[in-house]
Coordinates of C-alpha atoms in Angstrom, one line a residue:
Chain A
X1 CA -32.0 143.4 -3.1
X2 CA -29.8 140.7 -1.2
X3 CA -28.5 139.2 -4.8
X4 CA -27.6 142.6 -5.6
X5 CA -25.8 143.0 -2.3
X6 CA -23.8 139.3 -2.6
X7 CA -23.1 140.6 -6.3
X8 CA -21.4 144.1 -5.5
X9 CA -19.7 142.2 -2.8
X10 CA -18.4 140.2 -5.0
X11 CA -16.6 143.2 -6.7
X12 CA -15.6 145.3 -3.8
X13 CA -12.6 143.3 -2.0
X14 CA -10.6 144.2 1.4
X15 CA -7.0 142.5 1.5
X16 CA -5.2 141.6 4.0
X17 CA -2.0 143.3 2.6
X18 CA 1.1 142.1 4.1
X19 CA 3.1 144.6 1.9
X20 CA 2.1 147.2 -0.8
X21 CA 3.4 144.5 -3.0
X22 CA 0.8 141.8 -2.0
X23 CA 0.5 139.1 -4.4
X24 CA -3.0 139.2 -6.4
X25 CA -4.3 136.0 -6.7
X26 CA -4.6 134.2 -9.6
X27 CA -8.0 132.2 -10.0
X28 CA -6.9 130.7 -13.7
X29 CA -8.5 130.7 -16.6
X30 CA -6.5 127.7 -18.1
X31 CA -8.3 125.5 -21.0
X32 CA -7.2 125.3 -24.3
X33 CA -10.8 126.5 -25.3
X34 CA -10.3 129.9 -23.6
X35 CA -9.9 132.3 -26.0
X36 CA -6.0 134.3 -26.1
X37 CA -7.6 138.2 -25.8
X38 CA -10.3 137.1 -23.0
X39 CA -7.1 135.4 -21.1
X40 CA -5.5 138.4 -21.4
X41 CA -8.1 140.7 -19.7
X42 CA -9.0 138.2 -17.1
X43 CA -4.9 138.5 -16.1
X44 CA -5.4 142.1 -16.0
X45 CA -8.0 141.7 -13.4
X46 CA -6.4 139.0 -11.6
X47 CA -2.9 141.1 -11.1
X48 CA -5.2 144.2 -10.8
X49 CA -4.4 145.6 -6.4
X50 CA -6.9 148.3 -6.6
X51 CA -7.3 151.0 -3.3
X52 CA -10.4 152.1 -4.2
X53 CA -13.7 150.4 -4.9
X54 CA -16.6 152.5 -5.6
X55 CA -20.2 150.9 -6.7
X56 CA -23.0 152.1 -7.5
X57 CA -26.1 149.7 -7.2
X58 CA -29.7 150.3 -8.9
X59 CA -32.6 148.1 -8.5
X60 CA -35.6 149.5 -10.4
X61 CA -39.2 147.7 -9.9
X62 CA -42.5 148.5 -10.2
X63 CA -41.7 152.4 -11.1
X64 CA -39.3 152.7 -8.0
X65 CA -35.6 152.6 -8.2
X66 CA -33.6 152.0 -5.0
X67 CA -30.4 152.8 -5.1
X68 CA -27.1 152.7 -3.3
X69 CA -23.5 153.6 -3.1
X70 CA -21.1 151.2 -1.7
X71 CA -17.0 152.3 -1.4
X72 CA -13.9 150.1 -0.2
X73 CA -11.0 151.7 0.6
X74 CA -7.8 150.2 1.4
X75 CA -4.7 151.6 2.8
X76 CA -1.8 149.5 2.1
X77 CA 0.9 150.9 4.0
X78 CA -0.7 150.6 7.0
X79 CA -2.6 147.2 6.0
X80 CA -6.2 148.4 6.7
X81 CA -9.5 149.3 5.0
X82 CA -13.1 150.3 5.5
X83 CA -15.8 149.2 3.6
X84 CA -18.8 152.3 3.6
X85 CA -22.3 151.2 2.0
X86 CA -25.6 154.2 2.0
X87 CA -28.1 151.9 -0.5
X88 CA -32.2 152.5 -0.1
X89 CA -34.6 149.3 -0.1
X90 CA -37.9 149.1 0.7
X91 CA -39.2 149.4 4.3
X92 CA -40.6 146.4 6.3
X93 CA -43.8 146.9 7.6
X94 CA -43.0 147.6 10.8
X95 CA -40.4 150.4 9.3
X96 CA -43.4 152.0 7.2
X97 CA -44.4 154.5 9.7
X98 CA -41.2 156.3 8.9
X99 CA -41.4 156.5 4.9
X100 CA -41.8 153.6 2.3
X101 CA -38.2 153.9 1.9
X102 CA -35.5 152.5 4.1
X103 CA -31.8 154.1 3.8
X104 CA -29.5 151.3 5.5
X105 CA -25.8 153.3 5.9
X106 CA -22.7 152.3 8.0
X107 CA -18.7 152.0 7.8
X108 CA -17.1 148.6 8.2
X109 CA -13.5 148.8 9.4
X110 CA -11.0 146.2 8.8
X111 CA -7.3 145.9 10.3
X112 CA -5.0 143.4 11.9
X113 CA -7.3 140.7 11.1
X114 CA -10.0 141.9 13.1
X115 CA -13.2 144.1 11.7
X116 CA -15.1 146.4 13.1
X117 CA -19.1 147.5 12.9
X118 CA -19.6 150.2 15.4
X119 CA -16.9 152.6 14.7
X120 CA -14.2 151.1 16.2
X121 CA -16.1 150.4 20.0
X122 CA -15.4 146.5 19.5
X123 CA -13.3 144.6 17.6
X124 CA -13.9 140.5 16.1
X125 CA -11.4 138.1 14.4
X126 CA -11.9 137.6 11.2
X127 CA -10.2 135.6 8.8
X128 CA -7.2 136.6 6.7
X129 CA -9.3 137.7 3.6
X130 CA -12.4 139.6 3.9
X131 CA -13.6 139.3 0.2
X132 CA -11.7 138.5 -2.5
X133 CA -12.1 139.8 -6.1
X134 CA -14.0 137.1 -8.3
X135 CA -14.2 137.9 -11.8
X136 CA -13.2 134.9 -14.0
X137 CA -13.4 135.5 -17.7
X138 CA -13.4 131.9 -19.0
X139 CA -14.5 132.4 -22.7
X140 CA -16.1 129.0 -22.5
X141 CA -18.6 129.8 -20.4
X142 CA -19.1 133.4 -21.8
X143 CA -22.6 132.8 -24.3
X144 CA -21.4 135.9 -26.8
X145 CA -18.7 138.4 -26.2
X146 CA -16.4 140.9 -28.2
X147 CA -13.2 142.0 -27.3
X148 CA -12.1 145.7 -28.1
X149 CA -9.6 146.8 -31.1
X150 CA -7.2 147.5 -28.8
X151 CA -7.8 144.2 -26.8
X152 CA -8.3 146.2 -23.0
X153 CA -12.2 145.7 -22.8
X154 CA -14.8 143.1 -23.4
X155 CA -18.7 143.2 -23.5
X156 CA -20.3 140.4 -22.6
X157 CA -23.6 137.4 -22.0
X158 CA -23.3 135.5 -19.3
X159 CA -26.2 133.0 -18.8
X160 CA -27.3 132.8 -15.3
X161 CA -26.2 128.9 -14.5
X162 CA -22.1 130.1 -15.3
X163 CA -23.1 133.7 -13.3
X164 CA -21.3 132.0 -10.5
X165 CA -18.3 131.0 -12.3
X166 CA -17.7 133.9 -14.0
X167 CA -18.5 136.7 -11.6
X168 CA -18.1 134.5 -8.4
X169 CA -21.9 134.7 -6.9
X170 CA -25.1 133.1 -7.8
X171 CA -27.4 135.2 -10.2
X172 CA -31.1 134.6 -10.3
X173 CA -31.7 136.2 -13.1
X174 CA -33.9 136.1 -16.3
X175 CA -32.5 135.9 -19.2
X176 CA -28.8 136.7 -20.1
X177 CA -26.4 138.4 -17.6
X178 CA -24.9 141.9 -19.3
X179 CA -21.5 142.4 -18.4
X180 CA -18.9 145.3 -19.5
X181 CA -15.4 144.9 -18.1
X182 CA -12.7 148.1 -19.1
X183 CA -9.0 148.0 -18.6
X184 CA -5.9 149.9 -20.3
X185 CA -4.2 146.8 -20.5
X186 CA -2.3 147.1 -17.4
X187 CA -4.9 148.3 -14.9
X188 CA -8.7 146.8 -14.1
X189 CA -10.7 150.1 -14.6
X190 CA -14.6 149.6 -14.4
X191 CA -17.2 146.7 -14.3
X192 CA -20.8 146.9 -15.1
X193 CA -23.2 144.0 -14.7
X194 CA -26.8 144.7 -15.5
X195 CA -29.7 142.2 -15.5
X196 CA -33.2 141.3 -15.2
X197 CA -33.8 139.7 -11.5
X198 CA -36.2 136.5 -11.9
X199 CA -39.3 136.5 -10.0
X200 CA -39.7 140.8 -9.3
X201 CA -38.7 141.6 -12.9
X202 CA -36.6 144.3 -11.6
X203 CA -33.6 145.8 -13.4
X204 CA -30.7 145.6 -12.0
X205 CA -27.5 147.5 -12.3
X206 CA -23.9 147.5 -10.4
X207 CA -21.3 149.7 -11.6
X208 CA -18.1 149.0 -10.0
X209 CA -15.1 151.7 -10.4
X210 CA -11.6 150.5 -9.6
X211 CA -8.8 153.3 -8.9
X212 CA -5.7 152.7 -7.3
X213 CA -4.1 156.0 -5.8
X214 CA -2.1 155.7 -2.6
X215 CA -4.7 155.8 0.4
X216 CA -4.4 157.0 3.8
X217 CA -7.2 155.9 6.3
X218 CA -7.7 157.2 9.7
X219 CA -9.6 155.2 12.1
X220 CA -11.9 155.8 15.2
X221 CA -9.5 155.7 18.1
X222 CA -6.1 156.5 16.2
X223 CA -4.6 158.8 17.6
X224 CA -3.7 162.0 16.1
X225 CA -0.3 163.4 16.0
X226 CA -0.3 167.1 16.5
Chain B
X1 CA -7.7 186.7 -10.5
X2 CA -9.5 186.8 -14.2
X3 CA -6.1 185.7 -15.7
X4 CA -6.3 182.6 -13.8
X5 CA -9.3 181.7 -15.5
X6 CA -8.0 179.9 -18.0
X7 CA -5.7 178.0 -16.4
X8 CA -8.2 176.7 -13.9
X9 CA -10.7 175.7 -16.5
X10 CA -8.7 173.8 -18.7
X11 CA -7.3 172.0 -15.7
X12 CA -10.7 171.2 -15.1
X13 CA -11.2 169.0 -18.0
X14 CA -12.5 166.2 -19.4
X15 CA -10.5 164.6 -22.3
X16 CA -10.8 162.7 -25.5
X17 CA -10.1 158.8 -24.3
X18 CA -7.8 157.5 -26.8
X19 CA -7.0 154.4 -25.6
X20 CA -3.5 152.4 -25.7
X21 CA -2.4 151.6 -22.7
X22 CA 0.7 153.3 -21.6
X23 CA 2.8 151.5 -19.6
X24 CA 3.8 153.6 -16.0
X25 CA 7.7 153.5 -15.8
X26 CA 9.7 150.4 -14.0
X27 CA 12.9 152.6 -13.7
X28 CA 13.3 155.7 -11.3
X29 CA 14.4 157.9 -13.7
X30 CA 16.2 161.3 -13.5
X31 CA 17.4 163.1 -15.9
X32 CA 18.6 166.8 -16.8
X33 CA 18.0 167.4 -20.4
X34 CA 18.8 164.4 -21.7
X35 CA 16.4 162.6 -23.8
X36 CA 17.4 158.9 -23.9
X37 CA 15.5 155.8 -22.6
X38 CA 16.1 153.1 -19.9
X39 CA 17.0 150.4 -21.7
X40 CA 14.4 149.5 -24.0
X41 CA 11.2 150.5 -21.4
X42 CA 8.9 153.2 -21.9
X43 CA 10.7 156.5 -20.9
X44 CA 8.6 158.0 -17.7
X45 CA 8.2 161.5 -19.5
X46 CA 6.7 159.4 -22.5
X47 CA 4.4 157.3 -20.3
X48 CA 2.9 160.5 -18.8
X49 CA 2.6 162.3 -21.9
X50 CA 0.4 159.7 -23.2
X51 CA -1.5 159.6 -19.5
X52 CA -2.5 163.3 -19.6
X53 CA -3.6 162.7 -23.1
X54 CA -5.6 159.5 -22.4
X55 CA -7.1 160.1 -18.7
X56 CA -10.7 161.0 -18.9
X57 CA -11.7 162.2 -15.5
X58 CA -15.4 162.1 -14.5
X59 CA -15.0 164.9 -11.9
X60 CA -12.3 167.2 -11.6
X61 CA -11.3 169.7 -8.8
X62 CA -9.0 172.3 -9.5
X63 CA -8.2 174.8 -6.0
X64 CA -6.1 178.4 -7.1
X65 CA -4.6 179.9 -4.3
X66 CA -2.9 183.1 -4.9
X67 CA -0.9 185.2 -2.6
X68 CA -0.2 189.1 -2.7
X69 CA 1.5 190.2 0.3
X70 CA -0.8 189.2 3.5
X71 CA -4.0 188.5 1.4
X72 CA -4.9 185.1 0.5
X73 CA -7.5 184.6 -2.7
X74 CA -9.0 180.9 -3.0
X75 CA -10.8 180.0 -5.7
X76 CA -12.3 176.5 -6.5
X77 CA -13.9 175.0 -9.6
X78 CA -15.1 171.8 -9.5
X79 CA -16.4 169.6 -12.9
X80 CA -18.5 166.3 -13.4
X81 CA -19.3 164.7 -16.2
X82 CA -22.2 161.7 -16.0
X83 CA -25.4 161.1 -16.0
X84 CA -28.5 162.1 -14.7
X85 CA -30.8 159.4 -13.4
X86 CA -32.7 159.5 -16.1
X87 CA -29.5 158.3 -17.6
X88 CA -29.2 161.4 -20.0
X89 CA -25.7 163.4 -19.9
X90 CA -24.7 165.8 -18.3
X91 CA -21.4 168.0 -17.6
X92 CA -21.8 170.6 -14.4
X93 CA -19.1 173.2 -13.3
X94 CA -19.2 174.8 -10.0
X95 CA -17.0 178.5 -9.9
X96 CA -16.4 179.7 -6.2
X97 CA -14.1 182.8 -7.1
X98 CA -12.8 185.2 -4.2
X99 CA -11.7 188.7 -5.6
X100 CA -11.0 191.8 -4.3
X101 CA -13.6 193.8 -3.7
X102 CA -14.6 197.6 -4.1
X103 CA -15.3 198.6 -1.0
X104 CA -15.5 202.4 0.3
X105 CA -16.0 201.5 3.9
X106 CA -12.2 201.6 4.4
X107 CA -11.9 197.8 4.9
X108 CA -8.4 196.6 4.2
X109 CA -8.3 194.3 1.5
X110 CA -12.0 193.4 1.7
X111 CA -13.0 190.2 -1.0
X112 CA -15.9 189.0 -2.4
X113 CA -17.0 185.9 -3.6
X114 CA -18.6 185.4 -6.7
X115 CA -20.4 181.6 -7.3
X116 CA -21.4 180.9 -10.9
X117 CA -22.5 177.1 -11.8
X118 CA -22.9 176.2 -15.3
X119 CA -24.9 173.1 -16.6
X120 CA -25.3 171.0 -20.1
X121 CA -28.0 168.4 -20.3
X122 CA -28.5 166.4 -22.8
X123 CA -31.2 167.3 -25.4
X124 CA -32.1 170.9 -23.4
X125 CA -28.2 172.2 -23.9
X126 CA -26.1 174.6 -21.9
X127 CA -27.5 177.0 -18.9
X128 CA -25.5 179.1 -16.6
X129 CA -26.9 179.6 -12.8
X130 CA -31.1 180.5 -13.4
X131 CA -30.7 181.4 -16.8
X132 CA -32.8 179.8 -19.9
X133 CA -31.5 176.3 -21.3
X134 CA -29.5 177.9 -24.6
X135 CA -29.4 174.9 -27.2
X136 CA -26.3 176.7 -28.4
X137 CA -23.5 174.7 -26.3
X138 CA -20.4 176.8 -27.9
X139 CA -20.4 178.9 -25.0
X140 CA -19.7 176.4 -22.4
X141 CA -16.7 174.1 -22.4
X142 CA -16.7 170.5 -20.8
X143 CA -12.9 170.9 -22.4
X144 CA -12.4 167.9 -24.0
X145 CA -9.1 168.0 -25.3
X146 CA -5.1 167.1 -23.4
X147 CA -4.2 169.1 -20.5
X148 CA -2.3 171.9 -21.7
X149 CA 0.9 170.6 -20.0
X150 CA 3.8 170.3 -22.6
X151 CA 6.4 167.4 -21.0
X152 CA 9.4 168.1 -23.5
X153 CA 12.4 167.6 -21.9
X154 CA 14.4 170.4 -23.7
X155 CA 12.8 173.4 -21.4
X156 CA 12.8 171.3 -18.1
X157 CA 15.8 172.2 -15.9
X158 CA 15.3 169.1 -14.0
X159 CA 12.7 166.5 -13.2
X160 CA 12.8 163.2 -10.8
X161 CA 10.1 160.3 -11.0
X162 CA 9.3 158.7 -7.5
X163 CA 8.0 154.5 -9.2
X164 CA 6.6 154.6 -5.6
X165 CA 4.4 157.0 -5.4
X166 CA 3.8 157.6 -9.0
X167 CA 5.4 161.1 -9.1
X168 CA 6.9 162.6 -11.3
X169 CA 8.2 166.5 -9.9
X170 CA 9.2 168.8 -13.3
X171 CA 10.8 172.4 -12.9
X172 CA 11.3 175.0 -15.9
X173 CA 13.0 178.2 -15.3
X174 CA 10.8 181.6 -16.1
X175 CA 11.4 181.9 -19.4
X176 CA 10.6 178.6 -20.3
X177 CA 7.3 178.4 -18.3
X178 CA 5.1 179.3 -21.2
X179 CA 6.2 176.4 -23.2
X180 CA 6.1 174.1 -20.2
X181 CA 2.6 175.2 -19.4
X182 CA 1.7 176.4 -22.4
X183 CA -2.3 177.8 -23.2
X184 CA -2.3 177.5 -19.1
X185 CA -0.8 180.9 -18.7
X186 CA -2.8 183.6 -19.8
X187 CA -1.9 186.3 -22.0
X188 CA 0.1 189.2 -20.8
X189 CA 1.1 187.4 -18.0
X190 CA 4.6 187.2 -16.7
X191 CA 5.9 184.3 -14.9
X192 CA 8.6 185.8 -12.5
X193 CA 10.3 182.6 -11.0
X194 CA 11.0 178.8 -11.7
X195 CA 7.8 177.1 -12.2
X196 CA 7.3 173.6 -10.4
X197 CA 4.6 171.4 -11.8
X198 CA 4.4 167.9 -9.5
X199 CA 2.1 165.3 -11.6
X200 CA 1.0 162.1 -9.6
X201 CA -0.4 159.3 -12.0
X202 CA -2.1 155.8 -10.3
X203 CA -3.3 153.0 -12.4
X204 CA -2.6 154.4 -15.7
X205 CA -4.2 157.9 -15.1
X206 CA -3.2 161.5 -13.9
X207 CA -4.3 161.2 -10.0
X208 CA -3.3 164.8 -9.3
X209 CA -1.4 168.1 -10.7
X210 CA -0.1 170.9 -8.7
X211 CA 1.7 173.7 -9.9
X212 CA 3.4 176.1 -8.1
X213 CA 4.7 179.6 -9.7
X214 CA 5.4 183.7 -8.9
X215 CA 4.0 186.1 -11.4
X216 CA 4.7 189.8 -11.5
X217 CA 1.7 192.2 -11.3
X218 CA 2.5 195.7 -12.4
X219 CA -0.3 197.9 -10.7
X220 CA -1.5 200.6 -12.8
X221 CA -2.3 204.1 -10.9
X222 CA -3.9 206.9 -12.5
X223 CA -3.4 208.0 -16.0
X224 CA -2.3 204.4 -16.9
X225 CA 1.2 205.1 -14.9
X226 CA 2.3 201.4 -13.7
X227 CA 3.3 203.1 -10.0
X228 CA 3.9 199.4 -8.4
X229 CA 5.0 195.8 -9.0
X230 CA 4.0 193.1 -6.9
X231 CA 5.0 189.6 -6.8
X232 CA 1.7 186.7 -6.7
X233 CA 2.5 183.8 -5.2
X234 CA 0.3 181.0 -7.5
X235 CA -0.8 177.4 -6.2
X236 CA -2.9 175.5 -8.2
X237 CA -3.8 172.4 -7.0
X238 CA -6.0 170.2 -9.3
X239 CA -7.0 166.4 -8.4
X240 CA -8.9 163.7 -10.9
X241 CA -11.5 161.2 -10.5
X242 CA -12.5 158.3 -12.3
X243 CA -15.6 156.6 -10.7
X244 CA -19.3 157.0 -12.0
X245 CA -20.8 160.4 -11.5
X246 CA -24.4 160.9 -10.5
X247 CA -25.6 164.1 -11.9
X248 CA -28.6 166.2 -10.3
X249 CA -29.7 169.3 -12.5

């Protein structure tokens, strides 16, 4: 459950947005090897500035399926977001009085370079960059892909050892890694890893949703104008 | 109310993904029937043409508000394509429709609400509230098709595109409101002012629609006499989303 955690992570990202035009970084996908259509839906993803993140996490062993919901949002103008997670996992044994199920459930809030875990009553530093967006298409280290006909969407294998390197976290997994990345060209629209975890044998998937309306967050402690 | 029906529904839609990428506008753009480009890049009305055409919304909400003298009628419809966790697919459509009611107590202007939800599932077909599972789907439309909204610029009086905000504000005089909004405005109908349709698009899709509109309502008294015409006031507000919908049935 905690590689599937560190793996959605990876997807959801809170800027720091200096301006609505913040830069989007560029991790590079140079090489002569890499493949012209993969380059050119790994720079869709890289220029992509989404406001909305919204994941959905299974993790299906031994009958059960836990489940969880996971949703950034980021409001540019006012350089801040929240990061709101509801997922189930099994309970510890001291938590199975209750049910066999745990529901963990919480907001994060993040502005002016400080973040917040208990709805605004305190306030840490953090650094400049809460998570950044990972995703690296390098077709070298894809084992089988295919590109769309009209060039905006790839499905493909990752093998665990280059999980890192392409989706920027560590994936203990057995067997290939399943990944279906959709964009219109311009805009990253949807990411779907699925895989086999090593060890538990449970399938795991993370569905990642990108959309990038204009987003308006209110805080604990604003204060409302009447 | 009924005559809204339409219009509601097919703004609650799913559509046919045909995708190629339309480009959003780089230009502010303005125009008063004039149907030239800016300079070589896609014209905005082009761009969201293709967008209402392309967007495939997993969940739509579409909110009527209409307005006769001091009473208010809200209705909401709300549709969701996905799956269910057993991962088969499933469309639901959730009607909340206020009308005015019969009522004999003397109540002014009583209303009543009338909830209907409509289901398809995968392999059982279409059901609507309690009712059987009907394998015969043809009476319940997931309306997969483009939003009837007809961008032509010849019937627009005006329209402004904000690059900022991604909002694109078109107005169409009365008698051009049927071709603006085309199969949105029901039958016998009559639109009795401008018509002013505000379409926000974000990362290559339709975000939001809202269209605003008076119709006339001729009142017919006993022995089919029309003895009054009122003026409606119509809101429609519909908004889209894109992110993966869990489905319970």
């Amino acid at each position: 459950m905690k590689k599937v955690l560190a793996l959605l992570l990876a997807f959801c990202c809170i800027f720091v947005a200096v301006s609505c035009g913040g830069d989007g970084d560029n991790n590079g996908n140079g090489g002569a090897n890499n493949d012209s259509k993969v380059k050119a839906i790994s720079d869709v993803i890289n220029n992509s500035q989404p406001t909305y993140m919204d994941t959905l996490t299974s993790y299906n062993v031994d009958g059960e399926e836990y489940k969880g919901r996971f949703e950034t949002t980021i409001d540019k103008a006012a350089s801040r977001s929240s990061f709101t997670f509801n997922y189930a996992r099994p309970a510890l044994v001291e938590e199975m009085h209750d049910s066999p199920t745990k529901t963990v459930s919480g907001t994060v809030y993040y502005k002016d370079g400080q973040v917040s875990v208990n709805e605004g009553d305190s306030w840490e530093t953090v650094g400049n960059k809460y998570l950044e967006l990972n995703i690296n298409l390098d077709a070298s280290k894809l084992k089988e892909y295919t590109v769309s006909e009209d060039g905006n969407s790839i499905t493909a294998k990752v093998l665990p050892a280059n999980a890192e390197r392409v989706l920027g976290t560590v994936i203990d997994a057995e067997g290939d890694i399943s990944v279906e990345i959709t964009t219109n060209g311009t805009y990253l629209w949807r990411v779907l890893v699925t895989y086999t975890a090593a060890g538990t044998g449970a399938e795991v998937s993370v569905d990642t949703s990108y959309d990038y309306s204009i987003r308006t967050l209110v805080f604990p402690g604003d204060e409302v104008e009447e | 109310m009924k005559k809204i029906l339409a219009l509601l529904l097919v703004l609650c839609c799913a559509f046919s993904i045909v995708a190629c990428g339309g480009d959003d506008d780089n230009n502010n753009d303005t125009g008063n029937n004039d149907t030239g480009n800016n300079g070589g890049t896609t014209d905005v009305i082009e761009s969201f043409t293709t967008m209402l055409y392309e967007s495939v919304p997993t969940k739509s909400e579409v909110t009527s508000v209409e307005t006769m003298r001091s009473v208010e009628l809200i209705s909401t419809y709300t549709l969701t394509a996905g799956k269910t966790s057993d991962g088969l697919a499933a469309t639901t459509l959730i009607s909340v429709v206020e009308t005015l009611a019969e009522d004999t107590s003397g109540t002014l202007n009583p209303k009543k609400t009338v909830t209907t939800r409509e289901y398809y599932l995968e392999g059982k077909g279409y059901k609507r509230n309690n009712s059987a599972w009907d394998a015969d789907v043809s009476n319940f439309a997931p309306v997969r098709g483009a939003i009837g909204l007809n961008l032509d610029k010849s019937i627009m009086s005006e329209y402004t595109y904000d690059e900022a905000t991604g909002t694109l504000v078109v107005k169409a005089t009365a008698e051009n409101a049927t071709a603006l909004l085309g199969n949105l405005i029901p039958e016998g109908q009559t639109v009795d002012s401008d018509v002013v349709v505000t379409v926000v698009a974000a990362g290559g899709r339709i975000s939001s629609i809202d269209i605003e509109y008076v119709i006339e309502e001729h009142e017919v008294g006993d022995m089919d006499v029309s003895v009054e015409i009122k003026d409606i006031d119509v809101r429609i507000s519909a908004k889209y989303y894109y992110n993966t919908q869990e489905i319970d049935i």
